[in-house]
Amino acid sequence: MDGHAEDRGRVYQASGDQHISEHHHYGDEAAMPSGPDSVRRPAVGRPPAVLRDRFEVLERLRAGVREGRGGEAYVLYGMGGCGKTAVAYTFFQLAVDECGRVGLWVSASDRASLRAGMLAVAADRGAGDGELLAARNGLRPAADLVWQYLDRSAEPWLLVLDNADQPEILRDGSWLRTSPRGTVVVTTRRSAARWWPGAELQHIGVLPREDAAQVLRDLAPHSGTQEEAAEIAERLGRLPLALTLAGGFLSQQVLDPWTMETYGRHLDEGERVQLIDQGADALSEEDPRHLVGLTWQLTLDAFEARGLPEAATLLRLLARLAPEPLPLSLLNHADISDVLPRARCETALRALLDQSLTELVDIGVRCAQSHGILLDSVAAATPAEKVPLLNTTAVRLLGAAVPGLPDAGPYDPLLRLLVPHALALLRRIDDPPTLADALAVATRLSVALHRTGDYLSAWETARAAADLSERRLGAEHRLVLATRSRAGRALFRLGRYTEAELLLERVRAAQERLFGANDPDTLDSGHGLQLVLGNLGRRDDALSLLRSTIVGRRTTLGPTHPLTLRSRSSLLVLLSAAEVVTEEDGALLHLPSECVRFLGPDHTVTLGARHNRAWALYLLGRFDEADQEIQLVTEAYRRRFGPDYPIALSAQQLLSRTQAALGHVDAGIELMTDVVARRERGLGPDHPFTVASRQLLSAFTSGRWRPPGA
């Protein structure tokens, strides 16, 4: 066979095996092997002016480079932007300047940089040109050559492998080893111990509040006070990269310098990720690792390259939620299949954990938590066409975690954990129908919190949800009004009667005008308002409103609906002794039997009706019957809700009255002493319920108390 070559090509023909090495050099410059400009100086973008807080880490690292020490390997891991490279840089300077180590710095961000950098280390430690050329051409093992010269080094050294976010590169080439002649430090986002056998792992997280504030003050000392800096630092999540960029922005402005107060205001007004990244040096080459808007995109790209798109999808889903602990049970639900296969969720979550993009926290409930700046950055970079499905999936997952029909029950720590995520969704969503769905979930969450006795969280959730949604849905949207109504109900339970009255009256008037007097939402606000009026001493107004509510609920919901029966039960409390025996031709006193027939003996409305009937019997002077009834109710409440639950304490207070009325005043005092102590702890000493309980206890102990009819 004849060969043919054109231009500068070559054709070689041979009858036997031949080994040919050919080098071509074109142009005026001599060809040189590529490699780093220096391994003796850290290749970092912006070295820290002063390293804050990392003293314990530095002391642990310093111990590894003391005279006579060697063979240690340390891995500094954490999320992007947390300052791993800054710690390594500061330690590098200490090891060189104070401990006499030869400092060697290699970028391990990709295979080519690692290989070139490590061969440059070998050259620094004495490897000859021929050996290096053979290693570059694959004629001898490159890693063995590097470690041969590191082991032979006459001087002790420190080797930093920076940005080793693909540890499989180190493993595949056997680049990461230890030597008695030196110490190795690795910086990485990968936290799984399996990547770092034999190494000491050290987590690098966000800074404490005061140190984070000081970073801003170091960079922009004239922009604000220490407290203003601390407030900005908190809003930046105390992330060192974000702090450095913010401080750089404040320090660089010339024409119209901003104060920290101005910077904080702009964080609220616009896209905060873009604002933060304006602190980067405009004249320097853009490095994604030095921008909060890009640094995590490196990891998302790596997920795609490694065939793990589900990890990127899961992170985008988490970015619809809040940077607070998220119960893992939310992610283990069938509805997640709308955005990623449920069977792959475990793998996706492990990938996020391995890349330090989220962490596991156990606060009585197993949770995952991600940094706020990270979530904002991912949310801002999420392709627009993916956002609607991510939003609806997040709403469904959150809705599945909230009881469909919240009932009275003991404190549930899971519910409070859901609040910041419900509110974050309301901030993220722009589409009105999806926003309305999210608001419905937030309102249901507020109801669930209310019915566990967590009235403060219920009020805060309802108020914030209504405020966030009103801007897009309008103040008179049905769901916005319903959420305002729930806020009013919670204010009543918090003892803020005047505020509750004003809010509920305003909401009820709007609902009646828009939806009609017998609309379920209007009637619900009416029932809540009559409770407030009764406790304000406006009995006649409360009774009139309650009667109209009962009529409306009978008409709209039916006579056996739980809400209708609940409103009828409230009559047992508002009516006087003379009125209660004639109400409904005497049938009202038998309301608990109706509740048992229609709802069952253990239904919350049934227990409430028995509780209120015991009060009516007490007012009628039928103390034995009242005492027997309220004892059973109190025991049922304690079993179901616990002794601190508000209605359990209300029942116990009535029990103290019936006991005292039967002549057992000491028992009444003991019961009321316990009620006062529990209400002071749970509601506070100035809550109207607590004040009333103290007054009753005082009447018992002073001998002034008299039973009804005495």
Tab-separated table of C-alpha atoms in Angstrom, residues 421-615:
chain	number	residue	atom	x	y	z
A	421	HIS	CA	-41.366	27.391	53.917
A	422	ALA	CA	-45.030	28.297	53.450
A	423	LEU	CA	-44.144	31.989	53.606
A	424	ALA	CA	-41.137	31.558	51.286
A	425	LEU	CA	-43.417	30.018	48.675
A	426	LEU	CA	-45.729	33.025	48.894
A	427	ARG	CA	-42.724	35.268	48.220
A	428	ARG	CA	-41.508	33.210	45.263
A	429	ILE	CA	-44.767	32.633	43.387
A	430	ASP	CA	-46.053	35.179	40.871
A	431	ASP	CA	-48.815	33.161	39.181
A	432	PRO	CA	-52.139	34.094	40.910
A	433	PRO	CA	-53.799	30.623	40.770
A	434	THR	CA	-50.710	28.914	42.194
A	435	LEU	CA	-50.339	31.707	44.741
A	436	ALA	CA	-53.941	31.143	45.847
A	437	ASP	CA	-53.192	27.434	46.315
A	438	ALA	CA	-50.127	28.303	48.376
A	439	LEU	CA	-52.150	30.746	50.483
A	440	ALA	CA	-54.768	28.065	51.146
A	441	VAL	CA	-52.005	25.797	52.475
A	442	ALA	CA	-50.582	28.601	54.653
A	443	THR	CA	-54.055	29.337	56.066
A	444	ARG	CA	-54.630	25.668	56.835
A	445	LEU	CA	-51.236	25.617	58.549
A	446	SER	CA	-52.278	28.601	60.681
A	447	VAL	CA	-55.466	26.753	61.681
A	448	ALA	CA	-53.442	23.657	62.585
A	449	LEU	CA	-51.075	25.721	64.759
A	450	HIS	CA	-54.056	27.424	66.422
A	451	ARG	CA	-55.626	24.105	67.292
A	452	THR	CA	-52.467	22.828	68.941
A	453	GLY	CA	-52.537	25.886	71.214
A	454	ASP	CA	-49.629	27.640	69.480
A	455	TYR	CA	-51.569	30.874	69.087
A	456	LEU	CA	-48.585	33.154	68.558
A	457	SER	CA	-47.284	31.104	65.621
A	458	ALA	CA	-50.822	30.866	64.243
A	459	TRP	CA	-51.220	34.655	64.311
A	460	GLU	CA	-47.778	35.359	62.846
A	461	THR	CA	-48.343	32.844	60.059
A	462	ALA	CA	-51.795	34.147	59.120
A	463	ARG	CA	-50.780	37.803	59.277
A	464	ALA	CA	-47.620	37.322	57.183
A	465	ALA	CA	-49.394	35.088	54.661
A	466	ALA	CA	-52.161	37.629	54.141
A	467	ASP	CA	-49.685	40.500	53.783
A	468	LEU	CA	-47.591	38.604	51.212
A	469	SER	CA	-50.578	37.495	49.147
A	470	GLU	CA	-52.592	40.703	49.257
A	471	ARG	CA	-50.164	42.486	46.939
A	472	ARG	CA	-50.929	40.095	44.066
A	473	LEU	CA	-54.397	38.758	44.871
A	474	GLY	CA	-55.961	41.923	46.276
A	475	ALA	CA	-57.274	42.791	49.724
A	476	GLU	CA	-60.771	41.455	48.995
A	477	HIS	CA	-59.772	38.085	47.584
A	478	ARG	CA	-61.732	35.362	49.376
A	479	LEU	CA	-58.627	33.561	50.625
A	480	VAL	CA	-56.917	36.767	51.776
A	481	LEU	CA	-59.991	37.671	53.845
A	482	ALA	CA	-60.205	34.140	55.264
A	483	THR	CA	-56.552	34.352	56.298
A	484	ARG	CA	-57.143	37.739	57.958
A	485	SER	CA	-60.039	36.151	59.835
A	486	ARG	CA	-57.714	33.439	61.159
A	487	ALA	CA	-55.314	36.144	62.318
A	488	GLY	CA	-58.201	37.742	64.241
A	489	ARG	CA	-59.105	34.422	65.871
A	490	ALA	CA	-55.504	33.993	67.018
A	491	LEU	CA	-55.378	37.550	68.389
A	492	PHE	CA	-58.373	36.700	70.571
A	493	ARG	CA	-56.590	33.661	72.015
A	494	LEU	CA	-53.546	35.825	72.660
A	495	GLY	CA	-55.718	38.080	74.823
A	496	ARG	CA	-55.526	41.021	72.416
A	497	TYR	CA	-59.284	41.529	72.388
A	498	THR	CA	-59.480	45.051	70.997
A	499	GLU	CA	-57.256	44.248	68.010
A	500	ALA	CA	-59.174	41.043	67.395
A	501	GLU	CA	-62.514	42.876	67.471
A	502	LEU	CA	-61.418	45.533	64.983
A	503	LEU	CA	-59.927	43.024	62.575
A	504	LEU	CA	-62.797	40.533	62.701
A	505	GLU	CA	-65.454	43.219	62.315
A	506	ARG	CA	-63.687	44.642	59.272
A	507	VAL	CA	-63.204	41.229	57.671
A	508	ARG	CA	-66.760	40.072	58.413
A	509	ALA	CA	-68.220	43.250	56.920
A	510	ALA	CA	-66.223	42.740	53.709
A	511	GLN	CA	-67.197	39.069	53.511
A	512	GLU	CA	-70.873	39.849	54.053
A	513	ARG	CA	-70.782	42.521	51.346
A	514	LEU	CA	-68.921	40.345	48.858
A	515	PHE	CA	-70.237	36.844	49.555
A	516	GLY	CA	-73.426	37.238	51.577
A	517	ALA	CA	-74.429	36.892	55.232
A	518	ASN	CA	-74.767	33.099	55.094
A	519	ASP	CA	-71.509	32.403	53.298
A	520	PRO	CA	-69.406	29.904	55.306
A	521	ASP	CA	-66.481	32.350	55.520
A	522	THR	CA	-68.750	35.157	56.784
A	523	LEU	CA	-70.254	32.817	59.379
A	524	ASP	CA	-66.815	31.651	60.496
A	525	SER	CA	-65.731	35.237	61.144
A	526	GLY	CA	-69.020	35.846	62.950
A	527	HIS	CA	-68.439	32.904	65.269
A	528	GLY	CA	-64.954	34.191	66.080
A	529	LEU	CA	-66.205	37.724	66.644
A	530	GLN	CA	-68.901	36.661	69.124
A	531	LEU	CA	-66.191	35.040	71.282
A	532	VAL	CA	-64.341	38.356	71.387
A	533	LEU	CA	-67.481	40.374	72.196
A	534	GLY	CA	-68.415	38.000	75.000
A	535	ASN	CA	-65.005	38.378	76.635
A	536	LEU	CA	-65.196	42.159	76.265
A	537	GLY	CA	-68.376	42.130	78.362
A	538	ARG	CA	-70.703	42.864	75.430
A	539	ARG	CA	-72.919	39.866	76.113
A	540	ASP	CA	-76.012	41.061	74.273
A	541	ASP	CA	-74.050	41.864	71.100
A	542	ALA	CA	-72.276	38.521	71.316
A	543	LEU	CA	-75.532	36.616	71.846
A	544	SER	CA	-77.245	38.336	68.928
A	545	LEU	CA	-74.329	37.571	66.605
A	546	LEU	CA	-74.124	33.975	67.819
A	547	ARG	CA	-77.827	33.362	67.173
A	548	SER	CA	-77.524	34.711	63.625
A	549	THR	CA	-74.453	32.530	63.092
A	550	ILE	CA	-76.364	29.434	64.223
A	551	VAL	CA	-79.232	30.230	61.867
A	552	GLY	CA	-76.822	30.784	58.984
A	553	ARG	CA	-74.883	27.602	59.640
A	554	ARG	CA	-78.070	25.560	59.921
A	555	THR	CA	-79.196	26.952	56.563
A	556	THR	CA	-75.880	26.666	54.744
A	557	LEU	CA	-74.183	23.675	56.351
A	558	GLY	CA	-77.059	21.736	57.856
A	559	PRO	CA	-78.154	21.145	61.472
A	560	THR	CA	-75.745	18.250	62.110
A	561	HIS	CA	-72.605	19.838	60.683
A	562	PRO	CA	-69.780	20.062	63.296
A	563	LEU	CA	-69.583	23.853	62.923
A	564	THR	CA	-73.329	24.232	63.488
A	565	LEU	CA	-73.111	22.086	66.601
A	566	ARG	CA	-70.055	24.055	67.777
A	567	SER	CA	-71.949	27.354	67.527
A	568	ARG	CA	-74.945	25.906	69.394
A	569	SER	CA	-72.518	24.723	72.072
A	570	SER	CA	-71.345	28.310	72.582
A	571	LEU	CA	-74.915	29.213	73.674
A	572	LEU	CA	-74.376	27.064	76.787
A	573	VAL	CA	-71.689	29.544	77.875
A	574	LEU	CA	-73.359	32.824	76.916
A	575	LEU	CA	-76.860	32.153	78.288
A	576	SER	CA	-77.811	32.777	81.894
A	577	ALA	CA	-79.156	29.975	84.082
A	578	ALA	CA	-82.722	31.114	83.536
A	579	GLU	CA	-82.247	31.304	79.770
A	580	VAL	CA	-80.467	28.017	79.256
A	581	VAL	CA	-83.268	25.866	80.631
A	582	THR	CA	-85.759	27.321	78.162
A	583	GLU	CA	-83.511	27.575	75.115
A	584	GLU	CA	-84.716	25.338	72.296
A	585	ASP	CA	-87.553	24.256	74.618
A	586	GLY	CA	-84.999	22.811	77.003
A	587	ALA	CA	-83.249	20.722	74.311
A	588	LEU	CA	-79.985	22.689	74.462
A	589	LEU	CA	-78.903	20.968	77.683
A	590	HIS	CA	-79.024	17.668	75.793
A	591	LEU	CA	-76.723	18.928	73.021
A	592	PRO	CA	-73.850	16.550	73.985
A	593	SER	CA	-76.120	13.588	73.240
A	594	GLU	CA	-76.791	14.995	69.761
A	595	CYS	CA	-73.057	15.435	69.229
A	596	VAL	CA	-72.396	11.839	70.269
A	597	ARG	CA	-75.067	10.631	67.836
A	598	PHE	CA	-73.829	12.645	64.858
A	599	LEU	CA	-70.102	13.003	65.513
A	600	GLY	CA	-69.126	10.313	67.992
A	601	PRO	CA	-68.159	10.482	71.684
A	602	ASP	CA	-64.504	11.445	71.102
A	603	HIS	CA	-65.036	14.241	68.594
A	604	THR	CA	-63.590	17.586	69.679
A	605	VAL	CA	-66.977	19.274	69.266
A	606	THR	CA	-68.578	16.601	71.476
A	607	LEU	CA	-66.006	17.179	74.221
A	608	GLY	CA	-66.522	20.932	73.911
A	609	ALA	CA	-70.299	20.535	74.220
A	610	ARG	CA	-69.878	18.441	77.363
A	611	HIS	CA	-67.483	21.046	78.752
A	612	ASN	CA	-69.963	23.873	78.104
A	613	ARG	CA	-72.878	21.831	79.455
A	614	ALA	CA	-70.915	21.346	82.695
A	615	TRP	CA	-70.669	25.143	82.935
